[in-house]
């Protein structure tokens, strides 16, 4: 699939020859977002190939759920790639993007119940920033010490959209939902043990929230929440600019 | 089973003759609580029989989850029986119990997230009172308007045990758990729809609570929570008096 | 609870006397939305009471999931109440609200996969309208005849937010998500049989969507989707106006 | 079980002596298909034994779900064995089979939603080819960019049977089902995370499909889908030739 | 929705005025099958409307999952409609269809494990006949008396496709799969109790079948199985005739 | 299916004419047990037909899970039929069977945790008696008052097989398993509420029992347990007499 | 816990000092079976201790689910211990037991659907032999080639009890149940993938079996099945000999 | 996050700079308990940081679910830290705490069903001791040998609260609940296999317990049970001392 030079054992092949559909380059036009690579489970060769093609097309590229090993593979072909060990994001930003950082627009609040949700939170915050939104981090404000959250009410009320990230019983989103007038994107995390069922319990809590204004994305899907939050942030900044 | 006088169709029987084990009269000695009747699903004749025997034994008797029809059946044989349509409890109290009411002891706080949890809450509160505990009702303090709950903090802190009743996402217990230093008995309710799964979602929330001091009973089990809360209330009042 | 005049059987009570917390009147200030009544399961007396209090407070009131019998009860005390048999919504609109209807603002597209999802769709659309948003109905565009949906692409792209309602396999949201640049609120419905599990299958489909920009609310929760869509629509119209 | 020469520790045995039932050699007569080996979990010695016996009987042999280590074991006794790292198929083809390849008959379309489904897709495609069917690969046509699929409509309509492979939300089968008049065999894959539940979510989507003509096989069962597709392809080519 | 003459209560409406997308008339061209009505849950007025429109378009019309009450509603507007109480199918056949019945083509075997599966079996068999396929009924051949099934082997081997219908443990499909060389469409039924989980247990059995050639449709989906079986039967009779 | 005389509406049919496979009369020879009718869900006409045929064949007949209405239907054609309202069994016993009753053989202990399990227990006990086994009833010996069970140890130890019936948490089987040396057939019942999940919780308890000698049948399957217990009882009485 | 001589780091402990209850030595008297060790998860020191004490008490000892490493640990203290890599059983048999082997009593048939179930089957067969029962192995007779099973009917009918072991769809037990008159102990195995759910699917199949005489033990519990089968085998040989 | 000195690769970061909320130091005032560290999953640097801060604040610190590697990391900065390999607890006790040990107050009974539950039991017992409660260990008293438990009745009746720990079928709590008059905190454990589902089966058993006085915490949550038991023990010793 990704031609390598080493002598091949001709008894061993890797799939029938197949011409992949071209990448979905018009996506940016259609949706306003460039394609982001979901790295987990992708073999190195394939990853290098897709990072290179997207970089060449867009002048920047981002991948989520990357292992340190995958980062090394990407860095071999894109030496400017940077990696964050908490969010597990690989990024090559364009010069303009780097500049842009100083003027990230709007306001997305990223909240977590506990420190164990940090990885998902940083995936969300850094994704939002990659897409040009300003991310305000409000971490470790779980509901078992509700005064910590209430102390942040002013910050919460300045956001155009709030991402509420929680594992275990996931009650954070409900309490936030009662404090603000903007949409809350709830992200259940796989943090917890026993009857936490890898995030299902938190997901159910959030889907059943007694508060209004809450919608839910998949377990640990910080990227997805940031995508939606950016859509909302952009609408708040300049109204609908659908293509 | 409970001899009736009307001419019987001799082709129709109702179980082989069988001498039931005597009721568990020594239970009160062993556990400190008289037997309470779980009415749901019990046929009228059986219900009348068991109410009468327990009343004769103890001078008082209580049943939970009773329908209005079951109340009528019980009242036919025990005219002093009273019925509460919200808690669905049938009760015949002894004279001493009625007097005792003016001096219910201790302090159990019964909290609900919403008005739809009222039936379970009253089952809990009235059961606690039947067992001699004072019940303090704190209703409709769900976490989506968390200031309503916080306004009750003083009341909560006076209790020896708190019963936290909630359906839907069941986050109430976690927030209460962070405010007090006594045990919180969490009761998930079957209130909700869709992914509430008849109370399972609330049960999972409560079992996974990030707050300490929370243990959980079965869905809608207001009676069971009041039983435990009374055990704790008694310990707080006079220490362990195990037989 | 809600004083009735008929002679009472003094053996029958309905809950201990209890002063409910005042309704959450400041909610409108805090969240920008007045309280809406979830009618399902509420007894008539309670329903009349809450409708009257909210109407007196706000000059208008709306309830969802109402049965025809509940409508009759409400109408007895609020003769101007209207009822829609499809959405199961009871409403008393203020005069200004009726006038406002001619100038509903913004654009929310409400899409359904099949005709069986109509009830949830009308709950969503009429709720959005009650909150002042213009709702554009795009019904019966399920993915098994995908050309029907594609034919509506232009309409979809004019919306500030899209509500995608589907039961059975719930694939509608994913296809829409690929066509637009605004958030898609996905509503699984309990339509289907067998392994549809009362909407769980559709919920899972939507939570796992391969498309970006999709978040999910509870099964059949048309009201909740409309609430969020209105939040987004308002942001698109005038930016964040959090209190 | 498969006599080895090295000195045995006589305290260690491996099962009581047992004469296995003869392999199901008449299967080919009964069903029109030779036995294929499911390698996963089988110990090397057993695998070598069964490959050899089937090869001797049929002049060709195929195994699915094989690890590279298992391939090495098989190759030790059958040096002509070839291995494909994507499909994880080990194969020894007869000379006639190799020739036959130039005239694979009929037309089975193998479609995938994403590149992560490739392994299952190649298991399906190469199995179909081993059974003498022509396989047309249509990869990476997931419904979040539905135009990519629609662009392949002509190819889809030339097939006698379509295999639709998808993980995550698995909506691909429904959209294809609406475009063609031949059976669609849907294969859910374990691709995804969180509420994808290792393929269960995709399986439910497919079982509940609103499109007609769709039936489902087990998660990741590319082999099984290809078996059925070949049965259908053969019927289309020459009608029922049941023994 | 479907104008009725009786005086309307103007406080009661039924959905906002909405022009439904035209029925999918080109479906027959695209898929080779006319639209069939899934009656369950559809209100009478809507049902009459859709039956009439499809009848006018096609000269014949069929509906599944119809109650006796729904039949009466349909018969009021289409007096030639007939109803089968076992399959719960309403049908108006064209004259040519009635004649055609004498020359139903091909061969689909419809097998059931027990008599309780009869309703699903007749839905399948009569649907297949409506679509022009000959259906051979092989009922009550469950695997707990496997000789009854084996006695039908010859009949099974004459079919182009087999529909295997079973509730409880659903093992029928596996045994049939080992006896024939054509596809087996497995239909789990909701027959059973306790851990049968309304058909889920049978569905899992069938999805995990150790036999080849088996694919599965939704619980109780006799119609869907007959649709696929007819697709296969047609391919066997005349090859792929995709539009 | 079972010719009735009343004028038929010729637009309404009930399934295509179909000759059912003959009843499995050789079953008694093969398994040592005559066929017993599972009445639930069977229409009256069908029930009458099958009762009559089995009665004519065997001189006796039994049916389980029968409603009072079904009993009336059966009694119309078999006036000697008797009905037990607790076990819901309809029976016509042969003269010899009635005589035999005085000499029921062996010893099967039927134990229940609570009175709510009585219906399942009587189905088990009366089935065992119908098959010629002596049934010893030990009811209401749930583990929350374990002394009641221990008081029956002597009785338990005289049995050849024990049927342990329990709902809710189903712990009865484990405690019994530790007291005896014969097999315990555990029957979970659907008694309970909330997280009892209609018997699933009890089923899981029993399947996971830490005691040896316990195997499990389906929820509420008193009949099935009695069948197995009779097989074991017969073996204990006279050894294996397989045909 | 089991005193070791090496210098201890006094900052590291292993549990508070605690005198374990004496092993259940009277078990053999009470139940007729000596205690067998479930090795999985037990640390080496504990395992050595328990093996030694049971060996000293009974002159023989057996352990199931043992790893090769655990075998080495046991062998260090009991050099006569033998290990079978398929069943994963460690055993030290008394001289009399070894002699006894030539006169194993009765007849238990151990059947498997596939070769992948072999490990569970040998655990069952060797356990039965350890307890003194003759085990007749009938392997690889899955229902997808039902003639292989039918060819063994005579062997099956000679058994006093049958153990039916199957993973995937687990239909084996139902077919066997219809062929014999003795109890069938069904053992679901964790063999399979995807929707096999680690044995749950097979467990459900077996619990819902349409055949009579089938009861079920936990997934992969070959030991438990052999225990029950031996209880039945002993009853068949000499009648009930409960202590 | 926790400044390290080694040369950093400046392409690799670890989260955006973020000032964590201060630890919840007032917790001890609010709840009467100092914060305890849940070590599992926390990186070494973070763990060192939090241990140090809590130790400095409180003069003592405890962590649960710690690996030996984590202990080494903690010991590097707190050389007095001790580790118990069974409970997996790391502790630094103040001198006063060590002295206090000789006068641990009250009485909490910690019971387990089997030896495999020991790790959870020691987590509970040692936590209770850390919080100043006397813990009485009653291990290996599972219900399959119920006499072992009954022999401990006197000990059980002296406790102010009982912690009942059990995996597999979890029946221990029900039997204990029937013997005492104080609350039983039930802890399901992940011990078991197959349908034990990692503790879910035991959790369900306990939630559905037919005994009164039982409430449940999360699977393996020995710490949480000890926390509640200490709350109750304190109430029994000196009554409610809520802040």
mmCIF file of N, CA, C and O in Angstrom, chain D residues 57-118:
data_model
loop_
_atom_site.group_PDB
_atom_site.id
_atom_site.type_symbol
_atom_site.label_atom_id
_atom_site.label_comp_id
_atom_site.label_asym_id
_atom_site.label_seq_id
_atom_site.Cartn_x
_atom_site.Cartn_y
_atom_site.Cartn_z
ATOM 1 N N UNK D 57 -6.445 -34.137 0.704
ATOM 2 C CA UNK D 57 -7.782 -34.521 0.243
ATOM 3 C C UNK D 57 -8.195 -33.718 -0.984
ATOM 4 O O UNK D 57 -8.696 -34.266 -1.961
ATOM 5 N N UNK D 58 -7.981 -32.369 -0.938
ATOM 6 C CA UNK D 58 -8.573 -31.479 -1.940
ATOM 7 C C UNK D 58 -7.584 -30.870 -2.932
ATOM 8 O O UNK D 58 -8.004 -30.228 -3.894
ATOM 9 N N UNK D 59 -6.279 -31.012 -2.677
ATOM 10 C CA UNK D 59 -5.303 -30.382 -3.565
ATOM 11 C C UNK D 59 -5.201 -28.889 -3.351
ATOM 12 O O UNK D 59 -4.449 -28.186 -4.038
ATOM 13 N N UNK D 60 -5.963 -28.351 -2.416
ATOM 14 C CA UNK D 60 -5.871 -26.934 -2.041
ATOM 15 C C UNK D 60 -6.432 -26.788 -0.638
ATOM 16 O O UNK D 60 -7.148 -27.659 -0.152
ATOM 17 N N UNK D 61 -6.073 -25.678 0.013
ATOM 18 C CA UNK D 61 -6.562 -25.486 1.373
ATOM 19 C C UNK D 61 -6.451 -24.000 1.724
ATOM 20 O O UNK D 61 -5.536 -23.305 1.264
ATOM 21 N N UNK D 62 -7.396 -23.510 2.519
ATOM 22 C CA UNK D 62 -7.361 -22.105 2.940
ATOM 23 C C UNK D 62 -7.669 -22.007 4.427
ATOM 24 O O UNK D 62 -8.446 -22.787 4.963
ATOM 25 N N UNK D 63 -7.017 -21.038 5.101
ATOM 26 C CA UNK D 63 -7.300 -20.774 6.512
ATOM 27 C C UNK D 63 -7.479 -19.280 6.740
ATOM 28 O O UNK D 63 -6.778 -18.480 6.136
ATOM 29 N N UNK D 64 -8.402 -18.921 7.612
ATOM 30 C CA UNK D 64 -8.637 -17.503 7.921
ATOM 31 C C UNK D 64 -8.172 -17.169 9.337
ATOM 32 O O UNK D 64 -7.910 -18.053 10.128
ATOM 33 N N UNK D 65 -8.077 -15.883 9.656
ATOM 34 C CA UNK D 65 -7.688 -15.397 10.985
ATOM 35 C C UNK D 65 -6.376 -16.009 11.461
ATOM 36 O O UNK D 65 -6.264 -16.439 12.614
ATOM 37 N N UNK D 66 -5.398 -16.065 10.560
ATOM 38 C CA UNK D 66 -4.109 -16.662 10.914
ATOM 39 C C UNK D 66 -3.117 -15.582 11.314
ATOM 40 O O UNK D 66 -3.047 -14.512 10.701
ATOM 41 N N UNK D 67 -2.324 -15.858 12.327
ATOM 42 C CA UNK D 67 -1.243 -14.957 12.718
ATOM 43 C C UNK D 67 -0.009 -15.271 11.873
ATOM 44 O O UNK D 67 0.087 -16.354 11.286
ATOM 45 N N UNK D 68 0.926 -14.306 11.813
ATOM 46 C CA UNK D 68 2.186 -14.584 11.104
ATOM 47 C C UNK D 68 2.864 -15.832 11.664
ATOM 48 O O UNK D 68 3.442 -16.617 10.900
ATOM 49 N N UNK D 69 2.785 -16.045 12.993
ATOM 50 C CA UNK D 69 3.418 -17.228 13.582
ATOM 51 C C UNK D 69 2.761 -18.505 13.060
ATOM 52 O O UNK D 69 3.418 -19.500 12.776
ATOM 53 N N UNK D 70 1.453 -18.461 12.950
ATOM 54 C CA UNK D 70 0.759 -19.645 12.437
ATOM 55 C C UNK D 70 1.137 -19.904 10.986
ATOM 56 O O UNK D 70 1.260 -21.045 10.551
ATOM 57 N N UNK D 71 1.300 -18.817 10.223
ATOM 58 C CA UNK D 71 1.724 -18.987 8.831
ATOM 59 C C UNK D 71 3.056 -19.719 8.764
ATOM 60 O O UNK D 71 3.242 -20.652 7.967
ATOM 61 N N UNK D 72 3.986 -19.299 9.632
ATOM 62 C CA UNK D 72 5.287 -19.967 9.619
ATOM 63 C C UNK D 72 5.153 -21.458 9.909
ATOM 64 O O UNK D 72 5.807 -22.294 9.277
ATOM 65 N N UNK D 73 4.303 -21.802 10.845
ATOM 66 C CA UNK D 73 4.098 -23.210 11.180
ATOM 67 C C UNK D 73 3.550 -23.981 9.984
ATOM 68 O O UNK D 73 4.000 -25.089 9.663
ATOM 69 N N UNK D 74 2.581 -23.398 9.301
ATOM 70 C CA UNK D 74 1.970 -24.072 8.150
ATOM 71 C C UNK D 74 2.981 -24.193 7.013
ATOM 72 O O UNK D 74 3.088 -25.235 6.358
ATOM 73 N N UNK D 75 3.730 -23.108 6.799
ATOM 74 C CA UNK D 75 4.687 -23.106 5.699
ATOM 75 C C UNK D 75 5.766 -24.182 5.880
ATOM 76 O O UNK D 75 6.326 -24.684 4.900
ATOM 77 N N UNK D 76 6.060 -24.497 7.154
ATOM 78 C CA UNK D 76 7.048 -25.544 7.406
ATOM 79 C C UNK D 76 6.658 -26.868 6.781
ATOM 80 O O UNK D 76 7.505 -27.646 6.347
ATOM 81 N N UNK D 77 5.377 -27.140 6.741
ATOM 82 C CA UNK D 77 4.941 -28.427 6.175
ATOM 83 C C UNK D 77 4.369 -28.278 4.779
ATOM 84 O O UNK D 77 4.292 -29.216 4.018
ATOM 85 N N UNK D 78 3.916 -27.052 4.421
ATOM 86 C CA UNK D 78 3.386 -26.795 3.079
ATOM 87 C C UNK D 78 4.101 -25.569 2.517
ATOM 88 O O UNK D 78 3.608 -24.452 2.595
ATOM 89 N N UNK D 79 5.301 -25.753 1.913
ATOM 90 C CA UNK D 79 6.145 -24.611 1.516
ATOM 91 C C UNK D 79 5.491 -23.696 0.496
ATOM 92 O O UNK D 79 5.891 -22.542 0.358
ATOM 93 N N UNK D 80 4.465 -24.171 -0.203
ATOM 94 C CA UNK D 80 3.821 -23.323 -1.204
ATOM 95 C C UNK D 80 2.764 -22.403 -0.602
ATOM 96 O O UNK D 80 2.147 -21.607 -1.321
ATOM 97 N N UNK D 81 2.575 -22.536 0.690
ATOM 98 C CA UNK D 81 1.547 -21.706 1.330
ATOM 99 C C UNK D 81 1.897 -20.234 1.185
ATOM 100 O O UNK D 81 3.051 -19.850 1.321
ATOM 101 N N UNK D 82 0.895 -19.411 0.892
ATOM 102 C CA UNK D 82 1.094 -17.958 0.837
ATOM 103 C C UNK D 82 0.236 -17.302 1.909
ATOM 104 O O UNK D 82 -0.741 -17.884 2.397
ATOM 105 N N UNK D 83 0.624 -16.084 2.271
ATOM 106 C CA UNK D 83 -0.028 -15.411 3.399
ATOM 107 C C UNK D 83 -0.260 -13.958 3.040
ATOM 108 O O UNK D 83 0.610 -13.296 2.465
ATOM 109 N N UNK D 84 -1.422 -13.452 3.371
ATOM 110 C CA UNK D 84 -1.715 -12.040 3.144
ATOM 111 C C UNK D 84 -1.886 -11.351 4.492
ATOM 112 O O UNK D 84 -2.767 -11.716 5.283
ATOM 113 N N UNK D 85 -1.035 -10.338 4.755
ATOM 114 C CA UNK D 85 -1.024 -9.751 6.100
ATOM 115 C C UNK D 85 -2.270 -8.925 6.399
ATOM 116 O O UNK D 85 -2.589 -8.692 7.564
ATOM 117 N N UNK D 86 -2.955 -8.472 5.371
ATOM 118 C CA UNK D 86 -4.153 -7.674 5.618
ATOM 119 C C UNK D 86 -5.355 -8.566 5.935
ATOM 120 O O UNK D 86 -6.032 -8.401 6.942
ATOM 121 N N UNK D 87 -5.599 -9.534 5.075
ATOM 122 C CA UNK D 87 -6.753 -10.425 5.285
ATOM 123 C C UNK D 87 -6.451 -11.505 6.318
ATOM 124 O O UNK D 87 -7.356 -12.165 6.795
ATOM 125 N N UNK D 88 -5.177 -11.715 6.619
ATOM 126 C CA UNK D 88 -4.733 -12.773 7.516
ATOM 127 C C UNK D 88 -5.135 -14.168 7.020
ATOM 128 O O UNK D 88 -5.410 -15.067 7.808
ATOM 129 N N UNK D 89 -5.162 -14.330 5.699
ATOM 130 C CA UNK D 89 -5.502 -15.613 5.079
ATOM 131 C C UNK D 89 -4.234 -16.361 4.673
ATOM 132 O O UNK D 89 -3.325 -15.770 4.081
ATOM 133 N N UNK D 90 -4.177 -17.647 5.032
ATOM 134 C CA UNK D 90 -3.152 -18.571 4.513
ATOM 135 C C UNK D 90 -3.803 -19.409 3.421
ATOM 136 O O UNK D 90 -4.924 -19.895 3.612
ATOM 137 N N UNK D 91 -3.106 -19.605 2.344
ATOM 138 C CA UNK D 91 -3.712 -20.330 1.243
ATOM 139 C C UNK D 91 -2.689 -21.207 0.549
ATOM 140 O O UNK D 91 -1.540 -20.806 0.375
ATOM 141 N N UNK D 92 -3.084 -22.414 0.165
ATOM 142 C CA UNK D 92 -2.346 -23.160 -0.851
ATOM 143 C C UNK D 92 -3.341 -23.436 -1.954
ATOM 144 O O UNK D 92 -4.332 -24.141 -1.736
ATOM 145 N N UNK D 93 -3.112 -22.843 -3.095
ATOM 146 C CA UNK D 93 -4.054 -23.032 -4.190
ATOM 147 C C UNK D 93 -3.556 -24.113 -5.130
ATOM 148 O O UNK D 93 -2.357 -24.243 -5.373
ATOM 149 N N UNK D 94 -4.464 -24.862 -5.670
ATOM 150 C CA UNK D 94 -4.099 -25.856 -6.680
ATOM 151 C C UNK D 94 -3.732 -25.114 -7.959
ATOM 152 O O UNK D 94 -4.076 -23.951 -8.137
ATOM 153 N N UNK D 95 -3.020 -25.807 -8.837
ATOM 154 C CA UNK D 95 -2.639 -25.194 -10.100
ATOM 155 C C UNK D 95 -3.880 -24.751 -10.859
ATOM 156 O O UNK D 95 -3.952 -23.637 -11.368
ATOM 157 N N UNK D 96 -4.875 -25.622 -10.853
ATOM 158 C CA UNK D 96 -6.092 -25.299 -11.602
ATOM 159 C C UNK D 96 -6.760 -24.060 -11.005
ATOM 160 O O UNK D 96 -7.309 -23.233 -11.715
ATOM 161 N N UNK D 97 -6.678 -23.945 -9.674
ATOM 162 C CA UNK D 97 -7.277 -22.770 -9.035
ATOM 163 C C UNK D 97 -6.571 -21.510 -9.505
ATOM 164 O O UNK D 97 -7.206 -20.486 -9.769
ATOM 165 N N UNK D 98 -5.235 -21.617 -9.602
ATOM 166 C CA UNK D 98 -4.499 -20.421 -10.025
ATOM 167 C C UNK D 98 -4.886 -20.002 -11.428
ATOM 168 O O UNK D 98 -5.055 -18.822 -11.726
ATOM 169 N N UNK D 99 -5.046 -20.987 -12.265
ATOM 170 C CA UNK D 99 -5.473 -20.700 -13.637
ATOM 171 C C UNK D 99 -6.877 -20.099 -13.607
ATOM 172 O O UNK D 99 -7.163 -19.076 -14.235
ATOM 173 N N UNK D 100 -7.731 -20.765 -12.878
ATOM 174 C CA UNK D 100 -9.134 -20.351 -12.750
ATOM 175 C C UNK D 100 -9.260 -18.876 -12.405
ATOM 176 O O UNK D 100 -10.198 -18.204 -12.816
ATOM 177 N N UNK D 101 -8.263 -18.379 -11.653
ATOM 178 C CA UNK D 101 -8.349 -16.995 -11.175
ATOM 179 C C UNK D 101 -8.608 -16.004 -12.311
ATOM 180 O O UNK D 101 -9.254 -14.994 -12.141
ATOM 181 N N UNK D 102 -8.054 -16.366 -13.500
ATOM 182 C CA UNK D 102 -8.253 -15.458 -14.623
ATOM 183 C C UNK D 102 -9.692 -15.465 -15.105
ATOM 184 O O UNK D 102 -10.102 -14.634 -15.895
ATOM 185 N N UNK D 103 -10.423 -16.467 -14.652
ATOM 186 C CA UNK D 103 -11.822 -16.495 -15.084
ATOM 187 C C UNK D 103 -12.750 -16.656 -13.890
ATOM 188 O O UNK D 103 -13.637 -17.496 -13.915
ATOM 189 N N UNK D 104 -12.509 -15.838 -12.860
ATOM 190 C CA UNK D 104 -13.443 -15.807 -11.732
ATOM 191 C C UNK D 104 -14.804 -15.394 -12.262
ATOM 192 O O UNK D 104 -14.901 -14.512 -13.123
ATOM 193 N N UNK D 105 -15.826 -16.025 -11.746
ATOM 194 C CA UNK D 105 -17.145 -15.886 -12.362
ATOM 195 C C UNK D 105 -18.037 -14.930 -11.582
ATOM 196 O O UNK D 105 -17.879 -14.721 -10.386
ATOM 197 N N UNK D 106 -18.998 -14.370 -12.255
ATOM 198 C CA UNK D 106 -20.016 -13.553 -11.613
ATOM 199 C C UNK D 106 -19.489 -12.247 -11.098
ATOM 200 O O UNK D 106 -18.505 -11.706 -11.602
ATOM 201 N N UNK D 107 -20.138 -11.723 -10.045
ATOM 202 C CA UNK D 107 -19.792 -10.373 -9.588
ATOM 203 C C UNK D 107 -20.322 -10.148 -8.174
ATOM 204 O O UNK D 107 -21.519 -10.096 -7.949
ATOM 205 N N UNK D 108 -19.378 -10.051 -7.239
ATOM 206 C CA UNK D 108 -19.734 -9.717 -5.862
ATOM 207 C C UNK D 108 -19.057 -8.398 -5.505
ATOM 208 O O UNK D 108 -17.841 -8.288 -5.614
ATOM 209 N N UNK D 109 -19.835 -7.399 -5.099
ATOM 210 C CA UNK D 109 -19.242 -6.121 -4.703
ATOM 211 C C UNK D 109 -18.951 -6.153 -3.213
ATOM 212 O O UNK D 109 -19.814 -6.515 -2.413
ATOM 213 N N UNK D 110 -17.705 -5.794 -2.862
ATOM 214 C CA UNK D 110 -17.308 -5.740 -1.449
ATOM 215 C C UNK D 110 -17.076 -4.276 -1.088
ATOM 216 O O UNK D 110 -16.132 -3.655 -1.580
ATOM 217 N N UNK D 111 -17.945 -3.721 -0.229
ATOM 218 C CA UNK D 111 -17.888 -2.285 0.097
ATOM 219 C C UNK D 111 -17.498 -2.096 1.553
ATOM 220 O O UNK D 111 -17.940 -2.841 2.428
ATOM 221 N N UNK D 112 -16.682 -1.053 1.829
ATOM 222 C CA UNK D 112 -16.408 -0.715 3.229
ATOM 223 C C UNK D 112 -16.692 0.759 3.477
ATOM 224 O O UNK D 112 -16.571 1.591 2.575
ATOM 225 N N UNK D 113 -17.037 1.028 4.747
ATOM 226 C CA UNK D 113 -17.277 2.411 5.146
ATOM 227 C C UNK D 113 -15.965 3.166 5.299
ATOM 228 O O UNK D 113 -15.848 4.307 4.884
ATOM 229 N N UNK D 114 -14.956 2.523 5.907
ATOM 230 C CA UNK D 114 -13.708 3.237 6.158
ATOM 231 C C UNK D 114 -12.509 2.361 5.910
ATOM 232 O O UNK D 114 -12.621 1.158 5.644
ATOM 233 N N UNK D 115 -11.333 2.942 6.000
ATOM 234 C CA UNK D 115 -10.115 2.169 5.762
ATOM 235 C C UNK D 115 -9.853 1.200 6.913
ATOM 236 O O UNK D 115 -9.188 0.192 6.741
ATOM 237 N N UNK D 116 -10.419 1.469 8.094
ATOM 238 C CA UNK D 116 -10.185 0.584 9.219
ATOM 239 C C UNK D 116 -10.890 -0.755 9.056
ATOM 240 O O UNK D 116 -10.602 -1.706 9.767
ATOM 241 N N UNK D 117 -11.830 -0.821 8.125
ATOM 242 C CA UNK D 117 -12.553 -2.071 7.894
ATOM 243 C C UNK D 117 -11.853 -2.949 6.867
ATOM 244 O O UNK D 117 -12.377 -3.986 6.467
ATOM 245 N N UNK D 118 -10.657 -2.539 6.452
ATOM 246 C CA UNK D 118 -9.976 -3.184 5.334
ATOM 247 C C UNK D 118 -9.695 -4.659 5.573
ATOM 248 O O UNK D 118 -9.809 -5.486 4.671
#
